[in-house]
Each structure stands twice: as C-alpha cells, then as structure tokens.
Amino acid sequence: MSAALQSVARGTNSLELTPDPTLAARHRMAVRDLRGAWALRRLCWTLAWLDIKLRYRGSMLGPFWLTLSTAIMVAAMGGIYAALFHMNLHEYLPFLALSLVLWGFLAALVGDASLGFTSSEGMIRSMRMPFTLYAARIVVRNVVVLAHNIVVIVAVFAIYGIWPGAIALLALPAFALWLVDALAFSLTLGALCARFRDIPPIVANVVQMMFFVTPVIWRPELVGRDRMWLLPVNPFGSLLEIVRAPLLGEVPTAMTYVSAVLYSLLLLALSWMLFVRVRNRIAFWV
Amino acid sequence: MSAEIDVRGVSLDFPLYHGSARSLKRTVFSTVSGRMGSDAKHRVVVQALRDIGFRLTSGDRLGLIGTNGAGKTTLLRTLAGIYEPAVGQIRVRGTLNALLDPNLGMNLELTGRENIMLRGLYNGLDNTMIRRLVEDVSEFAELDAFMDLPVRIYSSGMVVRLGFALATAIRPQVLLMDEWFLAGDAVFLEKARGRLEDMVRGAEILVLSSHARTAVLDWCTRVLWLDQGRIREDGPPADVMAVYEAHAASAMPMAA
C-alpha cells in the first residue's frame, strides 16, 4: 500500500459550533461559508465542468449541442418574428441572437437555482461543505454553457458584418454585476426551494411569463415613447439591457443603469439577510 | 495541533416537513392570521439528540451503540458539522473525515476516477497528490477498466470497494465512522481489515457507530449507549456493553 495521504488543512482546521443567536455570530458564520467556498474554488470549477460533461456524455457533439440548438432557435425565431414585426433580418437577427443567448443564460440559471440544494442532497448530508459552493457551481456551470453559445452570436455578427466597437466593453462590468447577482440569487432561491417545495413550479411559471413581458424577442423601443418609463420597472429588462445594448454598439440609458444597480443591491441585501438567517437550517431542509 | 472533540449540552431537533408543513400556502396564511409564533412550537420535530456531552482527546476511541433511531448517525453528522445544533456547543479540532454512508456523497453518474478526483479536491489535495490518490484507490478497489465507467453500473460489491478504498485513502486526525464499514462479504472484509485498522490506528480520535459487538470491544476505549437521543450509559466498553446487552435481552421477551 502506498503511503497514506493526509488531508490538507483548509484554513484553521477546526470546527466550532456554538449556537449564538446574535446577528454578529450568524454573520461571521455566513462570511466563513463564503470564504470556504472560495478556498474550494477548484472543486467548484470541476463540479460545474463535470455537470456539463455528464449531460452530454456519449454524445458526438458534446456541449456543442447547446450551440447547435441555440443556432436553430435563433434562425427559426428570427425568420418568424422578423416577418411578424416587419423588421429586416439584418437589423433584427443580431439583436435576437444576443437576446436569446443572454436570456437562455438567465432562464437556465433560475431553473438550476431552484433545484440548487435539493439536487445535491446526497452531498450535503455526507460532508460539511460551504453552501455558497453549491450556488457557485450553478453559476459557473451556466457561464460555461453561455461560453458555448457565444459562438452563435459571433457567427450572426460576422454574417451581418456588425462590429459594436469600443462601447462593447461596457458589457464587461455589467456582466460582472450579473455574476454577483447570479450567485446571490442561486443561494436565495436554492434555500427557499429546499424549504418550500411549491416554489420551483411557481418560479418556472414566472420565468416563462417574464420571457414575454421583458424585451427579449421584441426591441425595447416597441413599447412606445410614452411608455418608455415602464421599462426600468422590470428588473429583468434592465439587467438584460445593460449587457445587451453595449454589445450592439448602444449605450444604455442612465435610468436603465439606475434600475439595474438598485434591483441588484436589493437582491444582494435580501439574499444576505436570508442566508445569514437560514444557513444552518439548509441541511435539515434538503 | 492535537485533535480534540468537545461536546457540551448538545440538543438537536429534527424538523419533519411532511406534506403540509412544506407548503408555502400554509406558511403564508399562518403568517397572515398571526399564528406564526405558535407555529414554531407546533412544528413537528423529532428530538434527535438531547443534552449530549462528552470530551475526547488524542488517543480516544469512542463507540456509539444503541438501537436504530437512537441518534447515532445524527450524532456523527453533527460532529461532522453537517447538522448544526440549536442548543449546546461543539468543538472539533483536527482534520476530519466522516464515513457516513457507502456512497460518501459520490455522484453515481460520474466515473470512479472522477469521483476520486472530486474527493481529492474536497480534501485540498494538489494535482500530484490527486494522481497518487487515484492510483492508490484503483489499486485497492481492483476496479481496472471500470475506473472510467460510471459508478452507476458498478456491482454493489464494487461500489463498497470503491467507497471503502476512497474513504481509507485519506488519513484524518479525527475519524467518524458509521457501521456500514463493517458490512461486506467475508473475502473483502479480510482484505479490508488491515487497511481499516491501519487508518483507525493512524487517526488520533475515532468515533464509531456500530451494532457489531466485536468491533466495539476490539477498537473502542469508551462506549456511549444512546437511547432516544440521550446518553444512557457512558464508560468502558466491556461494562457498557454488558449493561446494554442485558437490557436488550430483557426487552426481547416483551417485544416478542
């Protein structure tokens, strides 16, 4: 037998659980959870990557099935809606490709998040692991999927000769905001859905409805000039716009940014409050 | 740093979320009608652990005995930090390995190799060490070509071998072990015994939950008898075992 492998200490390798109802103590534990997840980032990345590999194990195209199905969807919907909205494809298809890919990311993320903890029940019950790690795994997994779908956007942009220019860089901080929001959202929704099993179907319905209410397949301008103020009310709309518009070479309005940032702050605050409160209960819920 | 387990006055309630308690509607309506306060008391809970206290230091080997549902596994999970108690204090010092079920949280869809890799990453091993871990585990578990096939298609014997090899490959200071380890076919047990004993001796603290009399008497230096979540007896293995068996024998005719 080879020499024994010692497990490596992570931080201080001691566990102290003193139920302390004070908020400060709960905050400390929640922060420790975040830190723990960061320390295990390689595990997180591997888990996310294996999730995708697993989904397409044994298939020829592998993860590029995602790309292919997105491409087909963009082509099909592009043809139909360009005709319905009386827009030419040159104008509409790049917008639609971008919208569908980004929305696909959001919708899949929400769906995964609602099963975030319940689907990892076996792992949660067999070892102590930071709960943030399960949420981060969902975010990373969906970013990897998004990366595969970017091919579709690049292809459509290349076909129509669109180059957004330097403005596109504005999408980067916006996407960073998405990632933070996504992590908070996965954590919150995962916990709520573990406790209340009615929530996942509700969430699925809301996402479906939001797809039509949000300017995903239709351009935001279509709401009409006198109703433009309505757009920033929808958090999905604002968040989508701050990533999408720069990539189309447009600068989002100030109101869009304000809305996106305010909704994000609200989400982060609520998520943190919830997580601090329920972190130690999740293991009992799954 | 030497290993230590210090448990003081730990009680743990296990909430039972049966059909209606999980319902969002019920919670919303009970909040609206102002019954939230009483809800906390009316919640159906199982009193899984009651006022548990003990202290273990380097060299201690604790056996947990008791009938099914006495709280043995819950206590192990609590020591592993999976369940956080609402009352009492727990301090565990030292690297910890909890062998709670044969699947060890393995993903059955992934291959043996991938599961080993994940376990290595979880334990903070670097790439070289993970390679060694894979070698060590595959050699002991005799999986050969099955290493690159999903665990789902393994025979149950192979799963136990993989789980066992994996669990015993990484040496912790504190080892928490559930009794499934002592189940298995005789041939495998013979081979496993050396490796298991090696790890048990290597660990500074062992907490073993078991029904197997011999394992407890052979390995443990102290035994806790858990009964309905409480410590009924605490002492040297032979003494506690004798009381426990006398009790079990006297309870038997009544049950029959």
CSV table of N, CA, C and O in Angstrom, one decimal, chain B residues 7-69:
chain,number,residue,atom,x,y,z
B,7,VAL,N,-17.9,18.3,23.3
B,7,VAL,CA,-19.3,18.4,23.0
B,7,VAL,C,-20.0,18.7,24.4
B,7,VAL,O,-19.8,18.0,25.4
B,8,ARG,N,-20.7,19.8,24.4
B,8,ARG,CA,-21.3,20.2,25.7
B,8,ARG,C,-22.8,20.5,25.5
B,8,ARG,O,-23.2,21.4,24.7
B,9,GLY,N,-23.6,19.8,26.2
B,9,GLY,CA,-25.1,20.0,26.2
B,9,GLY,C,-25.7,20.2,24.9
B,9,GLY,O,-26.6,21.1,24.7
B,10,VAL,N,-25.4,19.3,24.0
B,10,VAL,CA,-25.9,19.5,22.6
B,10,VAL,C,-27.3,18.8,22.5
B,10,VAL,O,-27.5,17.6,22.9
B,11,SER,N,-28.3,19.6,22.0
B,11,SER,CA,-29.6,19.1,21.7
B,11,SER,C,-29.9,19.4,20.3
B,11,SER,O,-29.5,20.5,19.8
B,12,LEU,N,-30.6,18.5,19.6
B,12,LEU,CA,-30.8,18.8,18.2
B,12,LEU,C,-32.2,18.3,17.9
B,12,LEU,O,-32.6,17.1,18.2
B,13,ASP,N,-33.0,19.1,17.4
B,13,ASP,CA,-34.4,18.8,16.9
B,13,ASP,C,-34.4,18.6,15.4
B,13,ASP,O,-33.8,19.4,14.7
B,14,PHE,N,-35.0,17.5,15.0
B,14,PHE,CA,-35.1,17.3,13.5
B,14,PHE,C,-36.5,17.7,13.1
B,14,PHE,O,-37.4,17.0,13.4
B,15,PRO,N,-36.6,18.8,12.3
B,15,PRO,CA,-37.9,19.2,11.9
B,15,PRO,C,-38.4,18.2,10.9
B,15,PRO,O,-37.7,17.7,10.0
B,16,LEU,N,-39.7,17.8,11.0
B,16,LEU,CA,-40.3,17.0,10.0
B,16,LEU,C,-41.1,17.8,9.1
B,16,LEU,O,-42.1,18.4,9.5
B,17,TYR,N,-40.7,17.9,7.8
B,17,TYR,CA,-41.5,18.7,6.9
B,17,TYR,C,-42.4,17.7,6.1
B,17,TYR,O,-42.0,17.3,5.0
B,18,HIS,N,-43.5,17.3,6.7
B,18,HIS,CA,-44.4,16.4,5.9
B,18,HIS,C,-45.2,17.3,5.0
B,18,HIS,O,-45.1,18.5,5.1
B,19,GLY,N,-46.0,16.7,4.2
B,19,GLY,CA,-46.7,17.4,3.1
B,19,GLY,C,-47.1,18.8,3.4
B,19,GLY,O,-46.6,19.7,2.8
B,20,SER,N,-47.9,19.1,4.5
B,20,SER,CA,-48.5,20.4,4.6
B,20,SER,C,-47.5,21.4,5.2
B,20,SER,O,-47.6,22.6,4.9
B,21,ALA,N,-46.5,21.0,6.0
B,21,ALA,CA,-45.6,21.9,6.6
B,21,ALA,C,-44.7,22.5,5.6
B,21,ALA,O,-44.1,23.6,5.8
B,22,ARG,N,-44.5,21.8,4.5
B,22,ARG,CA,-43.6,22.3,3.4
B,22,ARG,C,-44.3,23.3,2.5
B,22,ARG,O,-43.7,24.0,1.8
B,23,SER,N,-45.6,23.4,2.7
B,23,SER,CA,-46.4,24.2,1.8
B,23,SER,C,-46.2,25.6,2.0
B,23,SER,O,-46.2,26.1,3.2
B,24,LEU,N,-46.1,26.4,1.0
B,24,LEU,CA,-45.9,27.8,1.0
B,24,LEU,C,-47.2,28.4,1.5
B,24,LEU,O,-47.3,29.3,2.4
B,25,LYS,N,-48.3,27.9,1.0
B,25,LYS,CA,-49.6,28.4,1.3
B,25,LYS,C,-49.9,28.5,2.8
B,25,LYS,O,-50.3,29.5,3.4
B,26,ARG,N,-49.6,27.3,3.4
B,26,ARG,CA,-49.9,27.2,4.9
B,26,ARG,C,-49.1,28.3,5.6
B,26,ARG,O,-49.6,28.9,6.5
B,27,THR,N,-47.8,28.4,5.3
B,27,THR,CA,-47.0,29.4,6.0
B,27,THR,C,-47.4,30.8,5.8
B,27,THR,O,-47.5,31.6,6.7
B,28,VAL,N,-47.8,31.1,4.5
B,28,VAL,CA,-48.3,32.4,4.2
B,28,VAL,C,-49.5,32.7,5.0
B,28,VAL,O,-49.6,33.7,5.7
B,29,PHE,N,-50.5,31.8,5.0
B,29,PHE,CA,-51.7,32.0,5.7
B,29,PHE,C,-51.5,32.1,7.2
B,29,PHE,O,-52.2,32.8,7.9
B,30,SER,N,-50.6,31.2,7.7
B,30,SER,CA,-50.5,31.3,9.2
B,30,SER,C,-49.8,32.6,9.6
B,30,SER,O,-50.0,33.1,10.7
B,31,THR,N,-48.9,33.1,8.7
B,31,THR,CA,-48.3,34.4,9.0
B,31,THR,C,-49.4,35.5,9.0
B,31,THR,O,-49.4,36.3,9.9
B,32,VAL,N,-50.2,35.4,8.0
B,32,VAL,CA,-51.2,36.5,7.8
B,32,VAL,C,-52.2,36.4,9.0
B,32,VAL,O,-52.6,37.5,9.5
B,33,SER,N,-52.6,35.3,9.4
B,33,SER,CA,-53.5,35.2,10.5
B,33,SER,C,-52.8,35.3,11.9
B,33,SER,O,-53.4,35.0,12.9
B,34,GLY,N,-51.5,35.6,11.9
B,34,GLY,CA,-50.8,35.9,13.1
B,34,GLY,C,-50.5,34.6,14.0
B,34,GLY,O,-50.3,34.7,15.2
B,35,ARG,N,-50.5,33.5,13.3
B,35,ARG,CA,-50.2,32.3,14.1
B,35,ARG,C,-48.7,31.8,14.0
B,35,ARG,O,-48.4,30.8,14.4
B,36,MET,N,-47.9,32.7,13.5
B,36,MET,CA,-46.5,32.4,13.2
B,36,MET,C,-45.8,32.0,14.5
B,36,MET,O,-45.0,31.1,14.6
B,37,GLY,N,-46.1,32.7,15.6
B,37,GLY,CA,-45.5,32.4,16.9
B,37,GLY,C,-45.7,31.0,17.3
B,37,GLY,O,-44.8,30.3,17.7
B,38,SER,N,-47.0,30.7,17.3
B,38,SER,CA,-47.3,29.3,17.8
B,38,SER,C,-46.8,28.3,16.8
B,38,SER,O,-46.6,27.1,17.2
B,39,ASP,N,-46.6,28.7,15.6
B,39,ASP,CA,-46.2,27.7,14.6
B,39,ASP,C,-44.9,27.1,15.0
B,39,ASP,O,-44.6,25.9,14.8
B,40,ALA,N,-44.0,27.9,15.5
B,40,ALA,CA,-42.7,27.4,15.9
B,40,ALA,C,-42.8,26.3,16.9
B,40,ALA,O,-42.0,25.4,17.0
B,41,LYS,N,-43.8,26.4,17.8
B,41,LYS,CA,-44.0,25.4,18.8
B,41,LYS,C,-44.7,24.2,18.2
B,41,LYS,O,-44.5,23.0,18.7
B,42,HIS,N,-45.6,24.4,17.3
B,42,HIS,CA,-46.5,23.4,16.8
B,42,HIS,C,-45.8,22.6,15.7
B,42,HIS,O,-46.3,21.6,15.3
B,43,ARG,N,-44.6,23.0,15.3
B,43,ARG,CA,-43.9,22.3,14.3
B,43,ARG,C,-43.6,20.9,14.8
B,43,ARG,O,-43.2,20.7,15.9
B,44,VAL,N,-43.8,20.0,13.9
B,44,VAL,CA,-43.5,18.6,14.3
B,44,VAL,C,-42.0,18.4,14.2
B,44,VAL,O,-41.3,18.6,13.2
B,45,VAL,N,-41.4,18.0,15.4
B,45,VAL,CA,-40.0,17.7,15.4
B,45,VAL,C,-39.7,16.4,16.0
B,45,VAL,O,-40.5,15.9,16.8
B,46,VAL,N,-38.6,15.8,15.6
B,46,VAL,CA,-38.1,14.6,16.3
B,46,VAL,C,-37.0,15.1,17.2
B,46,VAL,O,-36.1,15.8,16.7
B,47,GLN,N,-37.0,14.7,18.4
B,47,GLN,CA,-35.9,15.1,19.3
B,47,GLN,C,-34.8,14.1,19.1
B,47,GLN,O,-34.7,13.1,19.7
B,48,ALA,N,-33.9,14.5,18.1
B,48,ALA,CA,-32.9,13.5,17.7
B,48,ALA,C,-31.8,13.4,18.7
B,48,ALA,O,-31.3,12.3,19.0
B,49,LEU,N,-31.4,14.5,19.3
B,49,LEU,CA,-30.3,14.4,20.4
B,49,LEU,C,-30.8,15.3,21.5
B,49,LEU,O,-31.4,16.3,21.4
B,50,ARG,N,-30.5,14.8,22.7
B,50,ARG,CA,-30.9,15.5,24.0
B,50,ARG,C,-29.7,15.6,24.9
B,50,ARG,O,-29.3,14.6,25.4
B,51,ASP,N,-29.2,16.8,25.1
B,51,ASP,CA,-28.3,17.1,26.2
B,51,ASP,C,-27.1,16.1,26.1
B,51,ASP,O,-26.7,15.5,27.1
B,52,ILE,N,-26.4,16.1,25.0
B,52,ILE,CA,-25.3,15.2,24.8
B,52,ILE,C,-24.0,15.9,25.2
B,52,ILE,O,-23.8,17.1,24.8
B,53,GLY,N,-23.2,15.3,26.0
B,53,GLY,CA,-21.9,15.9,26.3
B,53,GLY,C,-20.8,14.9,26.5
B,53,GLY,O,-21.1,13.9,27.2
B,54,PHE,N,-19.7,15.1,26.0
B,54,PHE,CA,-18.5,14.3,26.2
B,54,PHE,C,-17.3,15.0,25.6
B,54,PHE,O,-17.4,15.9,24.9
B,55,ARG,N,-16.1,14.6,26.1
B,55,ARG,CA,-14.9,15.2,25.6
B,55,ARG,C,-13.9,14.1,25.2
B,55,ARG,O,-13.8,13.1,26.0
B,56,LEU,N,-13.3,14.2,24.0
B,56,LEU,CA,-12.4,13.2,23.6
B,56,LEU,C,-11.1,13.9,23.2
B,56,LEU,O,-11.1,15.0,22.6
B,57,THR,N,-10.0,13.3,23.6
B,57,THR,CA,-8.7,13.8,23.2
B,57,THR,C,-7.9,12.8,22.4
B,57,THR,O,-8.4,11.7,22.3
B,58,SER,N,-6.8,13.2,22.0
B,58,SER,CA,-5.9,12.3,21.2
B,58,SER,C,-5.8,10.9,21.8
B,58,SER,O,-5.4,10.8,23.0
B,59,GLY,N,-6.0,9.9,21.0
B,59,GLY,CA,-5.9,8.5,21.6
B,59,GLY,C,-7.2,7.9,21.9
B,59,GLY,O,-7.3,6.7,22.2
B,60,ASP,N,-8.3,8.7,22.0
B,60,ASP,CA,-9.6,8.2,22.4
B,60,ASP,C,-10.3,7.5,21.3
B,60,ASP,O,-10.2,8.0,20.2
B,61,ARG,N,-10.9,6.4,21.6
B,61,ARG,CA,-11.7,5.7,20.6
B,61,ARG,C,-13.1,5.4,21.2
B,61,ARG,O,-13.3,4.6,22.1
B,62,LEU,N,-14.1,6.2,20.6
B,62,LEU,CA,-15.4,6.1,21.2
B,62,LEU,C,-16.3,5.3,20.4
B,62,LEU,O,-16.4,5.4,19.1
B,63,GLY,N,-17.0,4.4,21.0
B,63,GLY,CA,-18.0,3.6,20.3
B,63,GLY,C,-19.4,4.1,20.6
B,63,GLY,O,-19.7,4.5,21.8
B,64,LEU,N,-20.3,4.2,19.6
B,64,LEU,CA,-21.7,4.6,19.9
B,64,LEU,C,-22.5,3.3,19.7
B,64,LEU,O,-22.5,2.7,18.6
B,65,ILE,N,-23.3,3.0,20.7
B,65,ILE,CA,-24.2,1.9,20.5
B,65,ILE,C,-25.6,2.3,20.8
B,65,ILE,O,-25.8,3.4,21.4
B,66,GLY,N,-26.6,1.5,20.4
B,66,GLY,CA,-28.0,1.9,20.6
B,66,GLY,C,-28.8,1.3,19.5
B,66,GLY,O,-28.2,0.9,18.5
B,67,THR,N,-30.1,1.3,19.7
B,67,THR,CA,-31.0,0.7,18.7
B,67,THR,C,-31.0,1.6,17.5
B,67,THR,O,-30.6,2.8,17.6
B,68,ASN,N,-31.7,1.2,16.4
B,68,ASN,CA,-31.9,2.0,15.3
B,68,ASN,C,-32.7,3.2,15.7
B,68,ASN,O,-33.7,3.1,16.4
B,69,GLY,N,-32.3,4.4,15.3
B,69,GLY,CA,-33.1,5.6,15.6
B,69,GLY,C,-32.7,6.2,16.9
B,69,GLY,O,-33.4,7.1,17.4
